[in-house]
Tab-separated table of C-alpha atoms in Angstrom:
chain	number	residue	atom	x	y	z
A	706	UNK	CA	2.654	-62.908	99.288
A	707	UNK	CA	2.712	-64.316	95.704
A	708	UNK	CA	1.361	-61.924	93.095
A	709	UNK	CA	-0.393	-62.542	89.789
A	710	UNK	CA	1.951	-63.023	86.763
A	711	UNK	CA	1.524	-59.729	85.310
A	712	UNK	CA	2.505	-57.995	88.497
A	713	UNK	CA	5.511	-60.277	89.017
A	714	UNK	CA	6.536	-59.547	85.254
A	715	UNK	CA	6.296	-55.812	85.752
A	716	UNK	CA	8.506	-55.848	88.840
A	717	UNK	CA	11.147	-58.347	87.437
A	718	UNK	CA	11.099	-56.147	84.256
A	719	UNK	CA	11.992	-52.924	86.495
A	720	UNK	CA	14.661	-55.103	88.371
A	721	UNK	CA	16.341	-56.279	85.302
A	722	UNK	CA	16.277	-52.845	83.798
A	723	UNK	CA	17.715	-51.383	86.927
A	724	UNK	CA	20.654	-54.061	87.105
A	725	UNK	CA	21.409	-53.025	83.470
A	726	UNK	CA	21.321	-49.333	84.538
A	727	UNK	CA	18.967	-48.578	81.615
A	728	UNK	CA	16.021	-46.127	81.411
A	729	UNK	CA	12.871	-47.310	79.631
A	730	UNK	CA	13.959	-45.297	76.620
A	731	UNK	CA	17.384	-46.629	76.718
A	732	UNK	CA	15.963	-50.132	76.808
A	733	UNK	CA	13.542	-49.407	73.935
A	734	UNK	CA	16.661	-48.144	71.857
A	735	UNK	CA	18.601	-51.276	72.779
A	736	UNK	CA	15.805	-53.496	71.516
A	737	UNK	CA	15.704	-51.597	68.033
A	738	UNK	CA	12.283	-51.731	66.611
A	739	UNK	CA	11.072	-54.689	68.416
A	740	UNK	CA	8.981	-52.622	70.987
A	741	UNK	CA	8.220	-49.068	71.835
A	742	UNK	CA	8.852	-47.052	74.760
A	743	UNK	CA	5.143	-46.808	75.403
A	744	UNK	CA	4.671	-50.676	75.383
A	745	UNK	CA	7.676	-51.056	77.675
A	746	UNK	CA	6.129	-48.588	80.038
A	747	UNK	CA	2.796	-50.485	80.139
A	748	UNK	CA	4.623	-53.835	80.662
A	749	UNK	CA	6.379	-52.179	83.669
A	750	UNK	CA	3.169	-50.756	85.020
A	751	UNK	CA	1.547	-54.268	84.835
A	752	UNK	CA	-1.016	-53.006	82.320
A	753	UNK	CA	0.039	-55.173	79.299
A	754	UNK	CA	2.082	-58.599	78.836
A	755	UNK	CA	4.634	-59.059	76.033
A	756	UNK	CA	4.190	-61.624	73.336
A	757	UNK	CA	6.709	-64.535	73.161
A	758	UNK	CA	8.611	-62.827	70.509
A	759	UNK	CA	8.828	-59.547	72.554
A	760	UNK	CA	9.710	-61.432	75.632
A	761	UNK	CA	12.623	-63.038	74.019
A	762	UNK	CA	13.937	-59.709	72.878
A	763	UNK	CA	13.637	-58.463	76.440
A	764	UNK	CA	15.519	-61.353	77.596
A	765	UNK	CA	18.311	-60.622	75.090
A	766	UNK	CA	18.560	-56.968	75.938
A	767	UNK	CA	18.495	-57.452	79.658
A	768	UNK	CA	20.578	-60.519	79.572
A	769	UNK	CA	18.206	-62.606	81.897
A	770	UNK	CA	16.547	-66.184	81.192
A	771	UNK	CA	12.862	-66.002	80.707
A	772	UNK	CA	12.072	-67.868	84.018
A	773	UNK	CA	13.764	-64.732	85.778
A	774	UNK	CA	10.613	-62.555	84.816
A	775	UNK	CA	8.007	-64.944	86.186
A	776	UNK	CA	9.819	-65.975	89.539
A	777	UNK	CA	7.864	-65.034	92.641
A	778	UNK	CA	9.719	-62.373	94.907
A	779	UNK	CA	11.107	-64.275	98.014
A	780	UNK	CA	13.600	-61.826	99.470
A	781	UNK	CA	13.179	-58.405	101.272
A	782	UNK	CA	16.300	-56.564	101.463
A	783	UNK	CA	16.369	-54.417	104.602
A	784	UNK	CA	18.832	-52.049	106.235
A	785	UNK	CA	20.917	-51.564	103.131
A	786	UNK	CA	22.843	-48.485	103.457
A	787	UNK	CA	25.706	-47.086	101.292
A	788	UNK	CA	28.437	-45.442	103.278
A	789	UNK	CA	27.986	-41.651	103.473
A	790	UNK	CA	31.245	-41.180	101.653
A	791	UNK	CA	29.925	-43.176	98.585
A	792	UNK	CA	30.109	-41.385	95.536
A	793	UNK	CA	28.013	-43.612	93.613
A	794	UNK	CA	24.970	-42.325	91.479
A	795	UNK	CA	21.436	-43.450	92.445
A	796	UNK	CA	21.423	-45.471	89.286
A	797	UNK	CA	24.510	-47.348	90.229
A	798	UNK	CA	23.220	-47.959	93.690
A	799	UNK	CA	19.964	-49.360	92.489
A	800	UNK	CA	21.710	-51.745	90.227
A	801	UNK	CA	24.026	-53.022	92.947
A	802	UNK	CA	21.044	-53.584	95.296
A	803	UNK	CA	18.753	-55.439	92.779
A	804	UNK	CA	21.638	-57.437	91.356
A	805	UNK	CA	22.213	-58.483	95.137
A	806	UNK	CA	18.608	-59.377	95.565
A	807	UNK	CA	18.391	-61.500	92.598
A	808	UNK	CA	21.523	-63.470	93.939
A	809	UNK	CA	20.178	-63.854	97.478
A	810	UNK	CA	16.832	-65.094	96.135
A	811	UNK	CA	18.523	-67.862	93.986
A	812	UNK	CA	20.660	-68.599	97.113
A	813	UNK	CA	17.718	-68.930	99.426
A	814	UNK	CA	15.777	-71.040	96.841
A	815	UNK	CA	18.493	-73.752	96.661
A	816	UNK	CA	19.100	-73.729	100.672
A	817	UNK	CA	15.201	-74.275	101.031
A	818	UNK	CA	15.131	-77.027	98.617
A	819	UNK	CA	17.920	-78.741	100.406
A	820	UNK	CA	17.009	-77.531	104.078
A	821	UNK	CA	20.387	-76.357	104.112
A	822	UNK	CA	19.983	-72.899	105.720
A	823	UNK	CA	22.665	-71.834	108.127
A	824	UNK	CA	21.105	-69.883	110.951
A	825	UNK	CA	23.347	-66.773	112.022
A	826	UNK	CA	23.785	-66.585	115.874
A	827	UNK	CA	24.216	-62.879	116.837
A	828	UNK	CA	27.210	-63.044	119.129
A	829	UNK	CA	26.592	-59.772	121.093
A	830	UNK	CA	23.619	-58.426	122.690
A	831	UNK	CA	22.197	-55.031	121.708
A	832	UNK	CA	23.515	-52.217	123.745
A	833	UNK	CA	23.136	-48.509	123.915
A	834	UNK	CA	26.342	-47.929	125.521
A	835	UNK	CA	29.067	-46.014	123.849
A	836	UNK	CA	32.097	-48.258	123.262
A	837	UNK	CA	35.595	-46.910	123.991
A	838	UNK	CA	38.847	-48.345	122.392
A	839	UNK	CA	39.361	-51.103	125.124
A	840	UNK	CA	35.816	-52.108	124.806
A	841	UNK	CA	36.048	-52.512	121.175
A	842	UNK	CA	39.174	-54.432	121.474
A	843	UNK	CA	37.706	-56.806	124.065
A	844	UNK	CA	34.561	-57.312	121.584
A	845	UNK	CA	36.974	-58.363	118.914
A	846	UNK	CA	38.916	-60.761	121.107
A	847	UNK	CA	35.631	-62.104	122.386
A	848	UNK	CA	34.525	-63.082	118.859
A	849	UNK	CA	37.774	-64.851	118.083
A	850	UNK	CA	37.461	-66.775	121.572
A	851	UNK	CA	36.179	-70.289	122.250
A	852	UNK	CA	32.966	-68.502	123.645
A	853	UNK	CA	32.040	-67.555	120.047
A	854	UNK	CA	33.883	-68.413	116.809
A	855	UNK	CA	36.965	-70.220	118.275
A	856	UNK	CA	39.519	-68.710	115.908
A	857	UNK	CA	42.504	-68.146	118.176
A	858	UNK	CA	45.008	-65.322	117.282
A	859	UNK	CA	46.133	-66.852	113.951
A	860	UNK	CA	45.679	-64.889	110.783
A	861	UNK	CA	42.124	-65.496	109.094
A	862	UNK	CA	42.812	-67.806	106.015
A	863	UNK	CA	39.548	-67.107	104.208
A	864	UNK	CA	37.091	-64.616	105.468
A	865	UNK	CA	34.635	-65.067	102.878
A	866	UNK	CA	34.315	-68.790	103.634
A	867	UNK	CA	34.309	-67.978	107.493
A	868	UNK	CA	31.164	-65.650	107.042
A	869	UNK	CA	29.353	-68.206	104.954
A	870	UNK	CA	29.865	-71.021	107.381
A	871	UNK	CA	28.555	-68.787	110.043
A	872	UNK	CA	25.318	-67.927	108.290
A	873	UNK	CA	26.188	-64.675	106.634
A	874	UNK	CA	25.691	-64.626	102.883
A	875	UNK	CA	28.198	-62.714	100.730
A	876	UNK	CA	27.794	-61.741	97.071
A	877	UNK	CA	30.247	-60.139	94.840
A	878	UNK	CA	28.596	-57.370	92.812
A	879	UNK	CA	29.871	-56.974	89.124
A	880	UNK	CA	30.995	-53.615	89.403
A	881	UNK	CA	34.397	-52.173	88.876
A	882	UNK	CA	33.508	-48.815	90.111
A	883	UNK	CA	35.903	-47.958	92.943
A	884	UNK	CA	33.529	-45.558	94.692
A	885	UNK	CA	31.928	-48.689	95.884
A	886	UNK	CA	33.703	-51.289	97.998
A	887	UNK	CA	30.816	-53.042	100.259
A	888	UNK	CA	27.654	-52.761	102.204
A	889	UNK	CA	25.849	-54.724	104.646
A	890	UNK	CA	22.180	-55.483	105.265
A	891	UNK	CA	19.465	-58.113	105.991
A	892	UNK	CA	17.770	-60.365	103.465
A	893	UNK	CA	14.532	-61.903	105.073
A	894	UNK	CA	16.254	-60.945	108.415
A	895	UNK	CA	19.362	-62.757	107.788
A	896	UNK	CA	22.740	-60.913	107.511
A	897	UNK	CA	24.108	-60.280	104.094
A	898	UNK	CA	27.163	-58.607	102.603
A	899	UNK	CA	27.748	-57.208	99.075
A	900	UNK	CA	31.303	-56.577	97.882
A	901	UNK	CA	32.584	-54.960	94.690
A	902	UNK	CA	34.242	-57.106	92.104
A	903	UNK	CA	37.100	-54.686	91.690
A	904	UNK	CA	38.404	-55.992	95.258
A	905	UNK	CA	39.175	-59.367	93.660
A	906	UNK	CA	42.504	-57.790	92.354
A	907	UNK	CA	43.218	-56.437	95.906
A	908	UNK	CA	42.811	-59.125	98.376
A	909	UNK	CA	44.092	-57.340	101.387
A	910	UNK	CA	41.548	-54.464	100.658
A	911	UNK	CA	38.819	-57.025	100.171
A	912	UNK	CA	39.447	-58.738	103.586
A	913	UNK	CA	39.434	-55.353	105.530
A	914	UNK	CA	36.069	-54.560	103.685
A	915	UNK	CA	34.688	-57.936	104.647
A	916	UNK	CA	35.525	-57.517	108.399
A	917	UNK	CA	34.372	-53.883	108.257
A	918	UNK	CA	30.868	-54.943	107.034
A	919	UNK	CA	30.955	-57.668	109.671
A	920	UNK	CA	31.380	-55.083	112.263
A	921	UNK	CA	28.569	-53.113	110.901
A	922	UNK	CA	26.350	-56.388	111.291
A	923	UNK	CA	27.337	-57.402	114.816
A	924	UNK	CA	28.959	-54.641	116.868
A	925	UNK	CA	26.309	-53.057	119.215
A	926	UNK	CA	26.434	-49.187	118.780
A	927	UNK	CA	24.932	-46.321	120.870
A	928	UNK	CA	22.174	-45.001	118.538
A	929	UNK	CA	22.823	-41.634	119.976
A	930	UNK	CA	26.514	-41.504	118.844
A	931	UNK	CA	27.442	-39.241	115.939
A	932	UNK	CA	27.878	-41.142	112.632
A	933	UNK	CA	31.637	-40.365	112.628
A	934	UNK	CA	32.032	-41.815	116.323
A	935	UNK	CA	30.228	-44.912	114.918
A	936	UNK	CA	32.463	-45.456	112.035
A	937	UNK	CA	35.445	-45.057	114.430
A	938	UNK	CA	34.091	-47.958	116.510
A	939	UNK	CA	33.443	-49.933	113.388
A	940	UNK	CA	36.880	-49.370	112.005
A	941	UNK	CA	38.531	-50.186	115.231
A	942	UNK	CA	36.864	-53.355	115.712
A	943	UNK	CA	37.643	-54.301	111.923
A	944	UNK	CA	41.283	-53.758	112.645
A	945	UNK	CA	41.226	-55.606	116.006
A	946	UNK	CA	39.582	-58.489	114.436
A	947	UNK	CA	41.725	-58.833	111.366
A	948	UNK	CA	45.010	-57.743	113.239
A	949	UNK	CA	44.636	-59.219	116.969
A	950	UNK	CA	46.791	-57.318	119.373
A	951	UNK	CA	49.020	-59.939	120.754
A	952	UNK	CA	50.539	-61.547	117.472
A	953	UNK	CA	50.396	-58.129	115.761
A	954	UNK	CA	52.360	-56.423	118.405
A	955	UNK	CA	55.018	-59.360	118.319
A	956	UNK	CA	55.449	-58.745	114.840
A	957	UNK	CA	55.369	-54.987	114.579
A	958	UNK	CA	57.202	-54.286	117.718
A	959	UNK	CA	56.891	-51.479	120.148
A	960	UNK	CA	57.817	-47.777	120.371
A	961	UNK	CA	58.790	-47.678	116.602
A	962	UNK	CA	60.296	-44.597	115.454
A	963	UNK	CA	61.077	-45.746	112.029
A	964	UNK	CA	60.067	-48.866	110.113
A	965	UNK	CA	61.096	-50.460	106.745
A	966	UNK	CA	58.981	-51.175	103.711
A	967	UNK	CA	60.321	-54.601	103.772
A	968	UNK	CA	59.115	-55.325	107.239
A	969	UNK	CA	55.614	-54.046	106.339
A	970	UNK	CA	55.491	-56.191	103.220
A	971	UNK	CA	56.177	-59.171	105.540
A	972	UNK	CA	53.593	-58.139	107.957
A	973	UNK	CA	50.924	-57.661	105.017
A	974	UNK	CA	51.720	-61.219	103.726
A	975	UNK	CA	51.333	-62.715	107.148
A	976	UNK	CA	48.129	-61.180	108.068
A	977	UNK	CA	46.578	-60.438	104.688
A	978	UNK	CA	46.174	-56.770	105.455
A	979	UNK	CA	47.203	-53.693	103.517
A	980	UNK	CA	50.187	-51.566	104.671
A	981	UNK	CA	48.103	-48.581	105.373
A	982	UNK	CA	45.678	-50.810	107.606
A	983	UNK	CA	48.812	-52.177	109.466
A	984	UNK	CA	50.392	-48.805	110.147
A	985	UNK	CA	46.845	-47.406	111.301
A	986	UNK	CA	46.709	-50.561	113.741
A	987	UNK	CA	50.199	-49.596	115.002
A	988	UNK	CA	49.030	-46.047	115.937
A	989	UNK	CA	45.831	-47.533	117.478
A	990	UNK	CA	47.909	-49.633	119.802
A	991	UNK	CA	50.485	-46.991	120.450
A	992	UNK	CA	53.309	-48.972	118.705
A	993	UNK	CA	53.966	-45.762	116.747
A	994	UNK	CA	53.193	-42.196	117.713
A	995	UNK	CA	50.700	-39.935	115.914
A	996	UNK	CA	53.471	-37.976	114.520
A	997	UNK	CA	55.256	-41.136	112.909
A	998	UNK	CA	51.740	-42.175	111.513
A	999	UNK	CA	51.216	-38.676	110.075
A	1000	UNK	CA	54.865	-38.876	108.441
A	1001	UNK	CA	53.641	-42.131	106.758
A	1002	UNK	CA	50.381	-40.712	105.559
A	1003	UNK	CA	52.315	-38.018	103.915
A	1004	UNK	CA	54.590	-40.611	102.294
A	1005	UNK	CA	51.727	-42.595	101.056
A	1006	UNK	CA	50.289	-39.486	99.463
A	1007	UNK	CA	53.756	-38.708	97.898
A	1008	UNK	CA	53.929	-42.033	96.452
A	1009	UNK	CA	50.153	-41.965	95.384
A	1010	UNK	CA	49.527	-45.519	96.765
A	1011	UNK	CA	45.691	-44.660	96.988
A	1012	UNK	CA	45.863	-44.151	93.089
A	1013	UNK	CA	48.487	-46.601	91.914
A	1014	UNK	CA	48.315	-49.123	94.633
A	1015	UNK	CA	50.679	-50.160	97.278
A	1016	UNK	CA	53.646	-52.585	97.076
A	1017	UNK	CA	53.352	-56.029	98.341
A	1018	UNK	CA	50.076	-57.297	96.934
A	1019	UNK	CA	51.616	-60.300	95.236
A	1020	UNK	CA	53.365	-61.312	98.469
A	1021	UNK	CA	49.897	-62.161	100.034
A	1022	UNK	CA	48.934	-65.848	98.947
A	1023	UNK	CA	45.589	-66.324	100.456
A	1024	UNK	CA	42.291	-67.150	99.092
A	1025	UNK	CA	39.002	-65.095	99.442
A	1026	UNK	CA	36.570	-67.131	97.490
A	1027	UNK	CA	33.863	-69.646	98.469
A	1028	UNK	CA	31.633	-71.723	96.338
A	1029	UNK	CA	28.835	-72.908	98.807
A	1030	UNK	CA	26.072	-71.633	96.487
A	1031	UNK	CA	27.479	-73.499	93.612
A	1032	UNK	CA	28.192	-76.569	95.632
A	1033	UNK	CA	24.567	-76.740	96.829
A	1034	UNK	CA	23.261	-76.320	93.272
A	1035	UNK	CA	25.479	-79.159	92.151
A	1036	UNK	CA	24.228	-81.268	95.002
A	1037	UNK	CA	20.671	-80.645	94.183
A	1038	UNK	CA	21.273	-81.616	90.606
A	1039	UNK	CA	23.158	-84.900	91.665
A	1040	UNK	CA	20.465	-85.860	93.924
A	1041	UNK	CA	17.706	-85.320	91.371
A	1042	UNK	CA	15.930	-82.414	93.108
A	1043	UNK	CA	16.462	-80.190	90.258
A	1044	UNK	CA	17.339	-80.545	86.667
A	1045	UNK	CA	20.588	-79.548	84.957
A	1046	UNK	CA	18.655	-76.727	83.206
A	1047	UNK	CA	17.422	-75.450	86.647
A	1048	UNK	CA	20.921	-75.626	87.951
A	1049	UNK	CA	22.338	-73.634	85.050
A	1050	UNK	CA	19.603	-71.070	85.411
A	1051	UNK	CA	20.239	-70.704	89.109
A	1052	UNK	CA	24.199	-70.301	88.586
A	1053	UNK	CA	23.433	-67.807	85.534
A	1054	UNK	CA	25.579	-70.000	83.072
A	1055	UNK	CA	24.757	-71.821	79.986
A	1056	UNK	CA	23.726	-75.503	79.962
A	1057	UNK	CA	27.011	-76.734	78.288
A	1058	UNK	CA	29.207	-74.705	80.621
A	1059	UNK	CA	27.016	-76.089	83.589
A	1060	UNK	CA	27.570	-79.785	82.305
A	1061	UNK	CA	31.311	-79.161	81.889
A	1062	UNK	CA	31.543	-77.923	85.484
A	1063	UNK	CA	29.259	-80.477	87.059
A	1064	UNK	CA	30.738	-83.716	85.571
A	1065	UNK	CA	28.482	-86.328	86.964
A	1066	UNK	CA	30.462	-89.333	88.027
A	1067	UNK	CA	27.871	-92.034	87.549
A	1068	UNK	CA	24.224	-92.202	86.917
């Protein structure tokens, strides 16, 4: 339901402040002497509206265009859960959620204008049965099969693009905090995934995070299972989907007692998965023993891979970006549905930058 302007402004002010991770007092300080803490508090409670001069100062301090503060709320984010191991502060969690909400609102707006929404089709029926390892493997194979996504057993070239074309919107949050890698949820009942920007420098890790969050969205879980067991199911599905058994087994080999780093880097380059994920998959499939896997984990700790990064990242040449949202905005401008100014606002870039990227071929 659309609210009155003061109520919309008050909620948008709070949202923009949370995105910037500022308290009201910190925002007042950032604005210098232009507005007091008390006035900001009244704006946020919907008791008062700012003048044009103050609004301009708020826009500058919070790095938002003026139209942001008067745009109606169109997206309800639901079932958004940060992982239990997350070490993020509440302030950082709120910033990620509100930043993502803004993106999904803009994405939904352009889809509605173009009648271009892709409806997500849930591949598996809800179930309250506990899934064993074989059941999880079967689900991953089924999703890749012609019955559902028709992917075969080849490596996935671009998971971000795949998810978008299946109706799952993906947003990369502007955070470099490695305490956060990803989350999933629903935006107006449609599935969404939010990823951390720092993953752009580690594509194998980003790919595993994408399929892990996909698993949270689609794998039917037993509600009575302990959280740890649910996470094991999710992780197993993600590994099986990214590294399908047959081709993985052929490359990795059976009954391995030792394995070279050179082999692992080649497998990493082929599948776009981290060496640690590859060795875990080898243990899951019984291709290496638990003892061999434990020795590998000790080696990883000694080499401090979790801190300094593992070798072979440069060997993976894949792409994990997608520009559907930008393409839809360009299309709407080209067809005269929205102006260039509106297109720039939707993409959160300046008008000159928008025109440079847009490059209309003919009038």
